[in-house]
Coordinates of C-alpha atoms in Angstrom, one line a residue:
M286 CA -45.6 25.0 -23.1
F287 CA -43.4 22.1 -24.1
V288 CA -39.9 21.6 -22.8
H289 CA -37.5 18.8 -24.1
V290 CA -34.2 18.4 -22.2
H291 CA -31.5 15.8 -22.8
S292 CA -28.8 14.7 -20.3
S293 CA -26.3 11.9 -20.1
S294 CA -28.4 9.7 -17.9
F295 CA -31.9 10.5 -18.9
S296 CA -34.1 12.6 -21.2
V297 CA -36.8 14.9 -19.9
H298 CA -40.1 15.9 -21.4
T299 CA -42.1 18.5 -19.5
M300 CA -45.6 19.4 -20.7
I301 CA -47.9 21.9 -19.1
S302 CA -51.1 22.6 -21.1
S303 CA -52.0 26.3 -21.3
D304 CA -55.3 25.7 -23.0
E305 CA -58.6 25.9 -21.2
R306 CA -59.4 22.4 -20.0
K307 CA -62.9 21.1 -19.6
E308 CA -64.1 20.3 -16.1
E309 CA -63.1 16.7 -15.5
A310 CA -66.0 14.2 -15.1
M311 CA -64.0 11.8 -12.9
E312 CA -62.8 12.5 -9.4
V313 CA -59.1 12.8 -8.9
L314 CA -58.1 10.4 -6.1
Y315 CA -54.3 11.0 -6.1
E316 CA -53.0 14.5 -6.7
R317 CA -49.4 13.5 -6.9
C318 CA -48.8 10.2 -8.7
C319 CA -46.4 8.5 -11.0
G320 CA -46.7 5.9 -13.8
L321 CA -43.8 3.7 -14.8
D322 CA -43.4 1.9 -18.2
V323 CA -40.8 -0.7 -17.4
H324 CA -38.5 -2.4 -20.0
K325 CA -35.4 -4.5 -19.8
N326 CA -32.9 -1.5 -20.1
T327 CA -35.1 1.5 -19.6
V328 CA -38.0 2.7 -17.5
V329 CA -40.1 5.7 -18.6
A330 CA -41.6 7.6 -15.6
C331 CA -44.5 10.1 -15.9
I332 CA -45.4 12.2 -12.8
M333 CA -48.8 13.9 -12.8
L334 CA -49.4 16.7 -10.4
T335 CA -52.9 18.1 -9.9
P336 CA -52.7 21.6 -8.3
P337 CA -55.8 23.3 -6.8
N338 CA -56.5 25.1 -10.1
G339 CA -57.1 21.7 -11.7
R340 CA -54.5 22.2 -14.6
V341 CA -52.6 18.9 -14.8
Q342 CA -48.8 19.1 -14.9
K343 CA -47.0 16.2 -16.6
T344 CA -43.3 15.5 -16.3
V345 CA -41.7 12.6 -18.2
R346 CA -38.2 11.2 -17.7
T347 CA -36.4 8.1 -19.0
F348 CA -34.0 6.3 -16.7
G349 CA -31.9 3.2 -17.0
T350 CA -32.5 0.0 -15.0
T351 CA -29.2 -0.2 -13.1
T352 CA -29.2 0.3 -9.4
A353 CA -27.7 3.8 -9.7
E354 CA -30.4 4.8 -12.2
I355 CA -33.2 3.4 -10.1
V356 CA -31.9 5.3 -7.1
A357 CA -31.9 8.5 -9.2
L358 CA -35.5 7.7 -10.2
R359 CA -36.4 7.3 -6.5
D360 CA -34.8 10.6 -5.6
W361 CA -36.6 12.4 -8.4
I362 CA -40.0 10.8 -7.3
D363 CA -39.2 11.8 -3.6
A364 CA -38.4 15.4 -4.7
Q365 CA -41.8 15.7 -6.3
H366 CA -43.5 14.3 -3.2
V367 CA -45.3 11.5 -5.1
S368 CA -47.7 9.5 -3.0
H369 CA -48.6 6.6 -5.3
I370 CA -46.7 4.8 -8.0
A371 CA -48.1 2.4 -10.6
M372 CA -46.3 0.1 -13.0
E373 CA -47.0 -3.0 -15.2
S374 CA -46.0 -6.5 -14.2
T375 CA -43.6 -6.9 -17.1
G376 CA -41.9 -10.3 -16.8
I377 CA -39.3 -10.0 -14.0
F378 CA -38.2 -6.5 -15.0
W379 CA -40.4 -4.9 -12.4
R380 CA -38.7 -6.7 -9.5
P381 CA -35.6 -4.4 -9.2
L382 CA -37.8 -1.3 -9.1
Y383 CA -40.2 -2.8 -6.6
N384 CA -37.4 -3.9 -4.3
L385 CA -35.9 -0.4 -4.1
L386 CA -39.2 1.6 -4.0
E387 CA -41.5 -0.5 -1.8
D388 CA -40.2 0.6 1.6
E389 CA -41.1 4.3 1.3
H390 CA -43.9 4.4 -1.4
T391 CA -47.3 2.9 -2.1
I392 CA -46.8 0.8 -5.3
I393 CA -49.6 -0.6 -7.4
L394 CA -48.4 -3.4 -9.6
V395 CA -50.9 -3.9 -12.5
N396 CA -51.6 -6.7 -14.9
A397 CA -50.5 -5.3 -18.3
H398 CA -53.6 -6.9 -20.0
H399 CA -55.9 -4.8 -17.8
I400 CA -54.5 -1.4 -18.9
K401 CA -54.0 -1.7 -22.6
S402 CA -53.7 1.7 -24.3
V403 CA -55.6 2.9 -27.4
P404 CA -54.4 0.8 -30.4
G405 CA -52.2 2.6 -32.9
R406 CA -51.2 5.3 -30.4
K407 CA -48.5 3.4 -28.5
T408 CA -45.2 4.8 -27.4
D409 CA -43.3 4.4 -24.1
V410 CA -44.0 8.0 -23.2
K411 CA -47.7 7.6 -23.9
D412 CA -47.8 4.3 -21.9
S413 CA -46.3 6.0 -18.8
E414 CA -48.8 8.9 -19.2
W415 CA -51.7 6.4 -19.6
I416 CA -50.7 4.5 -16.5
A417 CA -50.3 7.7 -14.4
D418 CA -53.7 9.0 -15.6
L419 CA -55.4 5.8 -14.7
L420 CA -53.7 5.8 -11.3
R421 CA -54.7 9.5 -10.7
H422 CA -58.4 8.5 -11.0
G423 CA -58.1 5.3 -9.0
L424 CA -58.9 3.1 -12.0
L425 CA -56.1 0.6 -11.5
K426 CA -56.5 -2.7 -9.7
A427 CA -53.4 -3.8 -7.8
S428 CA -51.9 -7.2 -8.1
F429 CA -51.3 -9.2 -5.0
I430 CA -47.6 -9.2 -3.8
P431 CA -46.7 -11.2 -0.7
P432 CA -44.3 -9.7 1.9
K433 CA -40.5 -9.9 1.2
P434 CA -39.7 -12.9 3.4
F435 CA -42.3 -15.0 1.6
R436 CA -41.1 -13.6 -1.8
D437 CA -37.6 -14.8 -1.0
V438 CA -38.8 -18.3 -0.1
R439 CA -41.0 -18.3 -3.2
D440 CA -38.0 -17.8 -5.4
L441 CA -36.3 -20.8 -3.6
M442 CA -39.4 -23.0 -3.9
R443 CA -39.9 -22.2 -7.6
Y444 CA -36.2 -23.0 -8.3
R445 CA -36.6 -26.3 -6.4
K446 CA -39.6 -27.1 -8.5
S447 CA -37.6 -26.5 -11.7
L448 CA -35.0 -29.0 -10.3
V449 CA -37.8 -31.5 -9.8
Y450 CA -38.7 -31.1 -13.5
M451 CA -35.0 -31.5 -14.5
R452 CA -34.8 -34.7 -12.4
T453 CA -37.8 -36.1 -14.2
E454 CA -36.3 -35.3 -17.6
E455 CA -33.1 -37.1 -16.6
I456 CA -35.1 -40.2 -15.4
N457 CA -36.8 -40.2 -18.8
R458 CA -33.4 -40.0 -20.6
L459 CA -32.2 -42.9 -18.4
Q460 CA -35.1 -45.1 -19.5
K461 CA -34.5 -44.2 -23.1
V462 CA -30.9 -45.3 -22.8
L463 CA -32.0 -48.6 -21.3
E464 CA -34.5 -49.1 -24.1
T465 CA -31.8 -48.5 -26.8
A466 CA -29.7 -51.1 -25.0
N467 CA -32.6 -53.6 -25.1
I468 CA -33.0 -53.5 -21.3
K469 CA -36.7 -53.6 -20.5
L470 CA -36.4 -52.8 -16.8
A471 CA -39.2 -50.2 -16.9
S472 CA -41.6 -52.9 -18.2
V473 CA -41.2 -54.9 -15.0
A474 CA -40.2 -52.5 -12.2
T475 CA -42.5 -49.7 -11.3
N476 CA -39.7 -47.4 -10.2
V477 CA -36.5 -47.7 -12.3
L478 CA -34.5 -45.8 -9.7
G479 CA -35.9 -47.8 -6.7
K480 CA -33.5 -49.8 -4.5
S481 CA -33.5 -52.8 -6.8
G482 CA -33.3 -50.7 -10.1
R483 CA -30.5 -48.6 -8.7
Q484 CA -28.4 -51.6 -7.9
M485 CA -29.0 -53.1 -11.3
I486 CA -28.1 -49.9 -13.1
E487 CA -24.9 -49.5 -11.1
A488 CA -24.0 -53.1 -12.0
L489 CA -24.6 -52.4 -15.7
I490 CA -22.3 -49.3 -15.4
E491 CA -19.6 -51.4 -13.8
G492 CA -19.7 -53.8 -16.8
E493 CA -22.0 -56.6 -15.5
D494 CA -24.4 -57.9 -18.3
D495 CA -25.3 -61.4 -17.1
P496 CA -29.1 -61.4 -16.6
H497 CA -28.8 -64.1 -13.8
V498 CA -26.4 -61.9 -11.8
L499 CA -28.5 -58.8 -12.3
T500 CA -31.7 -60.5 -11.4
E501 CA -30.3 -61.6 -8.0
L502 CA -29.9 -57.9 -7.1
A503 CA -33.7 -57.6 -6.9
V504 CA -35.1 -57.0 -3.4
G505 CA -38.6 -56.8 -1.9
K506 CA -41.7 -57.3 -3.9
L507 CA -39.7 -57.3 -7.2
R508 CA -38.4 -60.8 -6.4
I509 CA -41.9 -62.1 -7.2
K510 CA -41.2 -61.2 -10.8
L511 CA -37.8 -62.9 -11.2
P512 CA -38.6 -64.8 -14.4
Q513 CA -40.0 -61.7 -16.2
L514 CA -37.1 -59.7 -14.7
Q515 CA -34.5 -62.0 -16.1
E516 CA -36.0 -61.7 -19.6
A517 CA -36.1 -57.9 -19.3
L518 CA -32.4 -57.7 -18.3
E519 CA -31.1 -59.6 -21.3
G520 CA -29.9 -56.9 -23.5
R521 CA -27.0 -55.5 -25.6
V522 CA -25.3 -52.9 -23.4
E523 CA -22.4 -51.2 -25.2
A524 CA -19.6 -49.0 -23.9
H525 CA -21.4 -45.7 -24.9
H526 CA -24.5 -46.9 -23.1
R527 CA -22.5 -47.4 -19.9
L528 CA -21.0 -43.9 -20.2
L529 CA -24.4 -42.3 -20.7
L530 CA -25.9 -44.2 -17.8
K531 CA -23.0 -43.1 -15.5
E532 CA -23.4 -39.4 -16.4
I533 CA -27.1 -39.4 -16.1
V534 CA -27.1 -41.2 -12.7
A535 CA -24.4 -38.7 -11.5
H536 CA -26.6 -35.8 -12.7
I537 CA -29.6 -37.2 -10.9
D538 CA -27.6 -37.6 -7.7
F539 CA -26.5 -34.0 -8.0
L540 CA -30.0 -32.7 -8.5
E541 CA -31.3 -34.7 -5.5
Q542 CA -28.5 -33.1 -3.4
Q543 CA -29.4 -29.7 -4.6
M544 CA -33.1 -30.3 -3.8
E545 CA -32.3 -31.5 -0.3
H546 CA -30.1 -28.5 0.4
L547 CA -32.7 -26.1 -0.9
L548 CA -35.4 -27.7 1.2
E549 CA -33.2 -27.4 4.4
E550 CA -32.8 -23.7 3.6
I551 CA -36.5 -23.2 3.0
E552 CA -37.5 -24.9 6.2
A553 CA -35.0 -22.8 8.2
R554 CA -36.5 -19.6 6.7
M555 CA -40.1 -20.7 7.3
Y556 CA -39.5 -21.9 10.9
P557 CA -41.0 -18.6 12.3
F558 CA -44.2 -19.5 10.5
K559 CA -44.3 -23.1 11.8
E560 CA -47.8 -22.5 13.3
A561 CA -49.2 -21.7 9.9
L562 CA -47.5 -24.7 8.4
D563 CA -49.0 -27.0 11.0
L564 CA -52.5 -25.5 10.4
L565 CA -52.2 -26.2 6.6
M566 CA -50.9 -29.8 7.2
S567 CA -54.1 -30.5 9.3
I568 CA -55.9 -30.7 5.9
P569 CA -55.9 -34.3 4.5
G570 CA -53.5 -34.9 1.7
L571 CA -51.6 -31.7 2.3
Q572 CA -48.0 -32.4 3.4
L573 CA -44.9 -30.3 4.1
L574 CA -43.9 -29.4 0.5
S575 CA -47.5 -28.4 -0.5
A576 CA -47.8 -26.3 2.7
L577 CA -44.5 -24.6 2.0
T578 CA -45.6 -23.9 -1.6
I579 CA -48.9 -22.3 -0.4
L580 CA -47.2 -20.1 2.2
S581 CA -44.4 -19.0 -0.1
E582 CA -47.0 -17.9 -2.7
V583 CA -49.6 -16.1 -0.4
G584 CA -48.0 -15.6 3.0
I585 CA -50.0 -15.7 6.2
D586 CA -52.0 -12.5 5.7
L587 CA -54.9 -12.9 3.4
S588 CA -56.5 -9.6 4.0
A589 CA -55.9 -8.6 0.4
F590 CA -58.7 -11.1 -0.6
P591 CA -62.1 -10.0 0.6
S592 CA -63.5 -13.6 0.5
D593 CA -62.7 -17.2 -0.3
K594 CA -64.3 -16.6 -3.7
H595 CA -61.7 -14.0 -4.6
F596 CA -58.9 -16.2 -3.3
A597 CA -60.1 -19.2 -5.4
S598 CA -60.4 -16.9 -8.5
W599 CA -56.9 -15.5 -7.9
I600 CA -55.5 -19.1 -7.9
G601 CA -57.5 -19.9 -11.0
V602 CA -59.6 -22.8 -9.7
C603 CA -63.1 -21.5 -10.4
P604 CA -65.1 -20.9 -13.6
G605 CA -64.4 -17.8 -15.6
N606 CA -67.0 -15.2 -16.5
K607 CA -67.7 -14.5 -20.2
E608 CA -71.2 -13.5 -21.0
S609 CA -72.7 -11.4 -23.8
A610 CA -76.3 -10.6 -24.7
G611 CA -77.5 -13.0 -22.0
K612 CA -75.5 -15.9 -23.3
R613 CA -72.7 -17.6 -21.4
L614 CA -69.9 -17.9 -23.9
S615 CA -67.2 -19.7 -21.9
G616 CA -66.7 -21.1 -18.4
H617 CA -63.0 -21.9 -18.7
A618 CA -61.0 -21.2 -15.5
T619 CA -58.5 -18.3 -15.7
K620 CA -54.8 -18.9 -15.7
G621 CA -54.4 -17.7 -12.1
N622 CA -51.3 -18.7 -10.1
V623 CA -49.9 -21.7 -12.0
F624 CA -47.7 -22.7 -9.1
L625 CA -50.5 -22.9 -6.6
R626 CA -52.8 -24.6 -9.1
A627 CA -50.1 -27.3 -9.6
A628 CA -49.7 -27.7 -5.8
L629 CA -53.4 -28.1 -5.2
A630 CA -53.7 -30.6 -8.1
E631 CA -50.9 -32.7 -6.5
V632 CA -52.9 -32.8 -3.3
C633 CA -56.0 -33.9 -5.3
W634 CA -54.1 -36.9 -6.7
C635 CA -53.2 -37.8 -3.1
L636 CA -56.9 -37.5 -2.1
S637 CA -57.9 -39.8 -5.0
R638 CA -55.9 -42.6 -3.2
M639 CA -57.4 -41.9 0.2
K640 CA -60.6 -42.9 2.0
G641 CA -62.4 -41.9 5.1
N642 CA -62.5 -38.1 4.9
Y643 CA -64.7 -35.5 3.4
L644 CA -62.3 -34.2 0.7
S645 CA -61.5 -37.7 -0.7
T646 CA -65.2 -38.6 -0.7
Q647 CA -66.0 -35.3 -2.5
H648 CA -63.2 -36.0 -5.1
H649 CA -64.5 -39.5 -5.8
R650 CA -68.0 -38.1 -6.4
F651 CA -66.6 -35.5 -8.8
A652 CA -64.6 -38.1 -10.6
R653 CA -67.7 -40.3 -11.2
R654 CA -69.4 -37.7 -13.3
M655 CA -66.6 -35.7 -15.0
I656 CA -63.1 -36.3 -16.4
K657 CA -60.2 -36.5 -14.0
P658 CA -58.7 -33.1 -14.8
K659 CA -62.0 -31.3 -14.3
A660 CA -62.5 -33.3 -11.0
A661 CA -59.1 -32.1 -9.9
V662 CA -60.0 -28.5 -10.5
A663 CA -63.3 -28.9 -8.7
T664 CA -61.6 -30.4 -5.7
S665 CA -58.9 -27.8 -5.9
H666 CA -61.6 -25.1 -5.5
S667 CA -62.7 -26.8 -2.2
L668 CA -59.1 -27.0 -1.1
A669 CA -58.6 -23.3 -1.8
V670 CA -61.6 -22.4 0.2
I671 CA -60.4 -24.5 3.1
V672 CA -56.9 -23.0 2.9
Y673 CA -58.3 -19.5 3.0
H674 CA -60.4 -20.1 6.1
V675 CA -57.7 -22.1 7.9
L676 CA -55.1 -19.2 7.5
K677 CA -57.7 -16.5 8.0
K678 CA -59.2 -17.9 11.2
K679 CA -55.9 -19.5 12.4
K680 CA -57.8 -22.7 13.4
P681 CA -56.9 -26.3 12.2
Y682 CA -59.1 -28.0 9.7
Q683 CA -62.1 -30.0 11.1
D684 CA -63.1 -32.8 8.9
L685 CA -66.8 -33.3 8.1
G686 CA -66.4 -37.0 7.7
P687 CA -67.0 -39.3 4.6
T688 CA -70.8 -39.5 5.2
Y689 CA -71.4 -35.8 5.3
L690 CA -72.5 -35.4 1.7
D691 CA -74.8 -38.4 1.9
A692 CA -76.4 -37.1 5.0
L693 CA -76.8 -33.7 3.4
D694 CA -78.8 -35.2 0.6
G695 CA -80.0 -38.4 2.2
E696 CA -83.2 -38.8 0.0
R697 CA -81.2 -38.6 -3.2
A698 CA -78.7 -41.1 -1.9
K699 CA -81.4 -43.5 -0.9
K700 CA -83.1 -43.3 -4.4
Q701 CA -79.8 -43.8 -6.1
A702 CA -79.0 -46.9 -4.1
I703 CA -82.5 -48.4 -4.7
R704 CA -82.2 -47.7 -8.4
R705 CA -78.8 -49.4 -8.7
L706 CA -80.0 -52.5 -6.8
D707 CA -83.1 -52.6 -9.0
V708 CA -80.9 -52.7 -12.1
L709 CA -79.1 -55.6 -10.6
G710 CA -82.4 -57.5 -10.2
Y711 CA -83.1 -57.0 -6.5
E712 CA -86.4 -56.0 -5.0
V713 CA -85.8 -53.5 -2.2
V714 CA -88.0 -53.0 0.8
L715 CA -86.8 -50.3 3.2
T716 CA -87.4 -50.7 6.9
P717 CA -86.6 -47.7 9.1
K718 CA -84.0 -48.5 11.7
E719 CA -85.2 -48.2 15.3
V720 CA -83.3 -45.5 17.2
S721 CA -82.3 -46.8 20.7
A722 CA -83.1 -44.5 23.6

């Protein structure tokens, strides 16, 4: 039997097979489930019911994506007593449905790449049926979704990060304008928008172009470079250059104010989780912004990850698996969570400038035998493991010390030191140190 019904808000397709079906080889885990194929303006829902006689009943409806339509979808799902819902993580279009359905339903959000349908047989209706059928047999793997308070902070943190990128772009534009005006400030000053650079740029905007006057605005360590600075500030600044500098500096100030305002709001929202923030900041190189990024992306409950290996794999800081016929084809890390990867990489660059702790020592050892980006990924893996256990056990990080790795493999470290001294032309005689009682 096949029934096709049209209404003003949705179309209905009801299909109940009357043919004799073969006994299913796979066990049915969810007798009442729903698959959603989500798009920008429509969502196709397929409900699969498995009665005791084993004859599957499918009902397909198409809804809009406005709030009223999603509420109608929710009411229809509730009327069918559906226990589990599955849908693809399609861009941001899944968010409105998840927000309205998560309170009263078990929702499985699935990576679209993992549930590709049969090529050449793709329609929205077939996609929803395929998702529902996979869900019915328990063949879908749910994506990790943090609780709502952390999702809200995550949106704020990601937006703040976009403002950081915008600020960087504006600083680059500022340097280009200075270059076109023959001002070589960036060649002498490390930070163009430092205290000295800011005063010089503001003087240029006001119309000052005398290199001697501009040079006297330098403060701190930059005064050591007064001769070079005077040569760098002798340019040809025109009226349109001053206008561009004024607008760019005003935009940078605006972005900094927005970033500060967002950070205050984020800290206020994360205050109830201050204990978890303090635990994360006990890790060397991990400061407030990095800790906020980690918590906003994963929350404080890591029970969704069976082990630290699963956690590191989800972030994307461990080798990927691609093997066929006994041959390893690729070891590239997966994409993972790009925001967490970036946050851990920033911590690694901080560790590269530190000494006296285990993580910085480990990073320097990695950097000696591999390129810097790979060393950062390797150190990020260690950081991910540490973050997992710190949040899981709710205990602060205990540093192993800078000599831990040498003590772990003392014989190899000794041979390496002897070999390096031998290359330099020294004859080494080792005498064991007496241990005092």
